[in-house]
Tab-separated table of C-alpha atoms in Angstrom:
chain	number	residue	atom	x	y	z
R	171	MET	CA	-0.150	0.213	-0.086
R	172	HIS	CA	1.335	3.345	-1.145
R	173	GLU	CA	1.803	5.728	1.929
R	174	ASP	CA	1.148	9.037	0.384
R	175	LYS	CA	-2.699	9.594	1.080
R	176	ASP	CA	-2.910	11.765	-1.404
R	177	ILE	CA	-1.773	9.327	-3.755
R	178	ALA	CA	-4.507	6.668	-2.229
R	179	ALA	CA	-6.708	9.477	-2.158
R	180	ILE	CA	-6.480	9.503	-6.284
R	181	GLU	CA	-6.840	5.917	-6.460
R	182	ARG	CA	-9.956	6.118	-5.112
R	183	ALA	CA	-11.095	8.477	-7.016
R	184	MET	CA	-9.633	6.912	-10.546
R	185	VAL	CA	-11.779	3.050	-9.456
R	186	ALA	CA	-14.984	4.796	-8.747
R	187	ILE	CA	-14.597	6.529	-12.186
R	188	ARG	CA	-13.803	3.831	-13.331
R	189	ARG	CA	-16.948	2.369	-11.849
R	190	ARG	CA	-18.666	4.385	-12.893
R	191	GLN	CA	-18.046	4.493	-16.726
R	192	ARG	CA	-18.070	0.932	-16.593
R	193	ARG	CA	-21.743	1.445	-15.553
R	194	ARG	CA	-21.564	3.723	-18.309
R	195	ALA	CA	-23.224	6.763	-16.090
R	196	LEU	CA	-21.654	9.485	-18.284
R	197	ALA	CA	-23.404	7.612	-21.226
R	198	ALA	CA	-26.911	6.819	-20.488
R	199	ALA	CA	-27.619	10.737	-20.077
R	200	ASP	CA	-26.531	10.741	-24.145
R	201	GLY	CA	-27.846	7.710	-25.221
R	202	ALA	CA	-24.487	6.640	-26.529
R	203	GLY	CA	-23.518	3.107	-26.861
R	204	PRO	CA	-20.805	1.776	-27.223
R	205	GLU	CA	-20.620	1.776	-30.670
R	206	HIS	CA	-19.927	6.025	-29.959
R	207	ASP	CA	-16.535	5.344	-28.702
R	208	VAL	CA	-15.259	4.919	-32.418
R	209	LEU	CA	-16.520	8.541	-33.168
R	210	ASP	CA	-14.365	9.353	-30.368
R	211	VAL	CA	-11.398	7.854	-31.959
R	212	ILE	CA	-12.083	8.896	-35.366
R	213	GLU	CA	-12.701	12.721	-34.278
R	214	GLY	CA	-9.507	12.699	-31.801
R	215	ALA	CA	-7.055	11.038	-34.759
R	216	GLY	CA	-6.401	14.201	-37.001
R	217	GLY	CA	-5.749	11.600	-39.850
R	218	PRO	CA	-7.545	8.857	-41.445
R	219	VAL	CA	-8.506	5.940	-38.929
R	220	THR	CA	-8.786	1.957	-39.473
R	221	VAL	CA	-10.295	-0.575	-38.335
R	222	THR	CA	-7.135	-1.518	-36.962
R	223	GLY	CA	-6.179	1.980	-35.982
R	224	VAL	CA	-10.099	1.700	-33.646
R	225	ALA	CA	-8.726	-1.309	-32.093
R	226	GLU	CA	-5.503	0.031	-30.459
R	227	ALA	CA	-7.216	3.182	-29.365
R	228	LEU	CA	-9.855	1.254	-28.026
R	229	GLY	CA	-7.655	-0.954	-26.269
R	230	VAL	CA	-9.944	-4.197	-27.781
R	231	ASP	CA	-8.969	-6.672	-29.937
R	232	GLN	CA	-9.431	-6.433	-33.649
R	233	PRO	CA	-12.638	-8.454	-33.704
R	234	ARG	CA	-14.065	-6.179	-30.772
R	235	ALA	CA	-12.937	-3.402	-33.203
R	236	SER	CA	-14.557	-5.218	-35.714
R	237	ARG	CA	-18.230	-5.035	-34.603
R	238	LEU	CA	-18.112	-1.309	-32.456
R	239	VAL	CA	-17.032	-0.227	-36.266
R	240	ALA	CA	-19.818	-2.285	-37.617
R	241	ALA	CA	-22.523	-1.120	-35.309
R	242	ALA	CA	-21.779	2.691	-35.933
R	243	VAL	CA	-21.598	1.562	-39.607
R	244	THR	CA	-25.299	0.476	-39.704
R	245	GLY	CA	-26.462	3.400	-37.404
R	246	GLY	CA	-25.283	5.561	-39.790
R	247	LEU	CA	-23.044	7.167	-37.698
R	248	VAL	CA	-19.212	6.276	-39.488
R	249	ARG	CA	-19.256	5.381	-43.589
R	250	ARG	CA	-15.936	3.427	-45.135
R	251	GLU	CA	-14.045	5.208	-48.170
R	252	ALA	CA	-11.629	3.648	-50.145
R	253	ASP	CA	-7.920	4.520	-49.204
R	254	GLN	CA	-6.608	5.577	-52.711
R	255	ALA	CA	-3.471	4.727	-51.931
R	256	ASP	CA	-4.060	0.511	-50.958
R	257	GLY	CA	-7.340	-0.486	-52.224
R	258	ARG	CA	-7.454	-3.272	-49.869
R	259	ARG	CA	-8.008	-0.539	-46.292
R	260	SER	CA	-10.582	1.695	-45.713
R	261	HIS	CA	-10.722	4.667	-43.901
R	262	LEU	CA	-13.295	5.549	-41.272
R	263	VAL	CA	-15.358	9.080	-42.096
R	264	LEU	CA	-17.933	10.587	-39.486
R	265	THR	CA	-20.882	10.668	-41.406
R	266	GLY	CA	-23.377	14.097	-40.516
R	267	VAL	CA	-25.469	12.081	-38.197
R	268	GLY	CA	-22.390	11.042	-36.411
R	269	ARG	CA	-21.222	14.476	-36.894
R	270	ALA	CA	-24.433	15.406	-34.588
R	271	ALA	CA	-24.399	12.716	-32.546
R	272	LEU	CA	-20.853	13.617	-31.181
R	273	ALA	CA	-21.706	16.683	-30.559
R	274	HIS	CA	-25.090	15.718	-28.518
R	275	ALA	CA	-22.582	13.414	-26.655
R	276	ARG	CA	-20.223	16.410	-25.934
R	277	GLU	CA	-22.482	18.869	-24.741
R	278	SER	CA	-24.348	15.951	-22.598
R	279	ARG	CA	-20.982	14.899	-21.015
R	280	GLN	CA	-20.243	18.499	-20.508
R	281	ALA	CA	-23.510	19.305	-19.142
R	282	SER	CA	-23.697	16.551	-16.088
R	283	PHE	CA	-19.854	17.515	-15.617
R	284	ALA	CA	-20.719	21.397	-15.000
R	285	ALA	CA	-23.762	20.501	-13.037
R	286	VAL	CA	-21.202	18.616	-10.962
R	287	THR	CA	-19.067	21.209	-10.485
R	288	ARG	CA	-21.829	23.949	-10.478
R	289	THR	CA	-21.165	24.884	-6.813
R	290	TRP	CA	-16.984	25.362	-7.707
R	291	THR	CA	-15.357	28.740	-8.343
R	292	ALA	CA	-14.054	29.258	-11.694
R	293	ALA	CA	-10.316	29.143	-10.415
R	294	GLU	CA	-11.052	25.768	-8.591
R	295	ARG	CA	-12.721	24.537	-12.275
R	296	ALA	CA	-9.610	25.920	-14.401
R	297	GLU	CA	-6.560	24.428	-11.845
R	298	PHE	CA	-8.836	20.925	-12.031
R	299	ALA	CA	-9.277	21.496	-15.769
R	300	ARG	CA	-5.294	21.793	-15.773
R	301	LEU	CA	-4.751	19.359	-13.265
R	302	LEU	CA	-6.468	16.571	-14.702
R	303	THR	CA	-5.490	16.687	-18.203
R	304	ARG	CA	-1.649	16.904	-16.976
R	305	PHE	CA	-2.285	13.057	-15.229
R	306	VAL	CA	-4.115	11.991	-17.943
R	307	GLU	CA	-0.853	13.329	-20.192
R	308	GLY	CA	1.326	11.863	-18.005
R	309	MET	CA	-0.410	8.252	-18.438
R	310	ARG	CA	1.032	8.008	-22.043
C-alpha cells in the first residue's frame, strides 16, 4: 500500500470513475452506446482511421473493434471510404449523423460536468482542468 494519502485518494477516485464508466453513467445521459467510442476515436485521430486504429485506440482486439465499427456503420454514424493508396484498406469517416451524435454527446457530457462542478469557483474548475489534463497526458 502506498503511504502517500493523496496518492491513495487519487486511486480511490479513479476506481470510482472506472466503476461509473463501466456502468456507462456518463453515456446514459446522452443515449450513446459503445459504438459511439468509435466516433471519439475518429474525431480525435487527426487523420485517417482504420479498424486497426480503432482497436489500438480503444485497447480492444480486432474482432471487438470490427463489431463496434459495424454497429457504427449500421447506425449511419460512420461510413467506410476506400483508401486511394491501398485498395485493400478502408478509412472510417464520420457521417453528418455521426457528427451530430458527437456534438450531442459532447454537450451532454459537458452539462454533466458543469452540474457536478456548479458550486466550484471558476478558478477551481480551471485548476482541476489543468491538473486532470496533466494527469491524463502523464499516463501515455
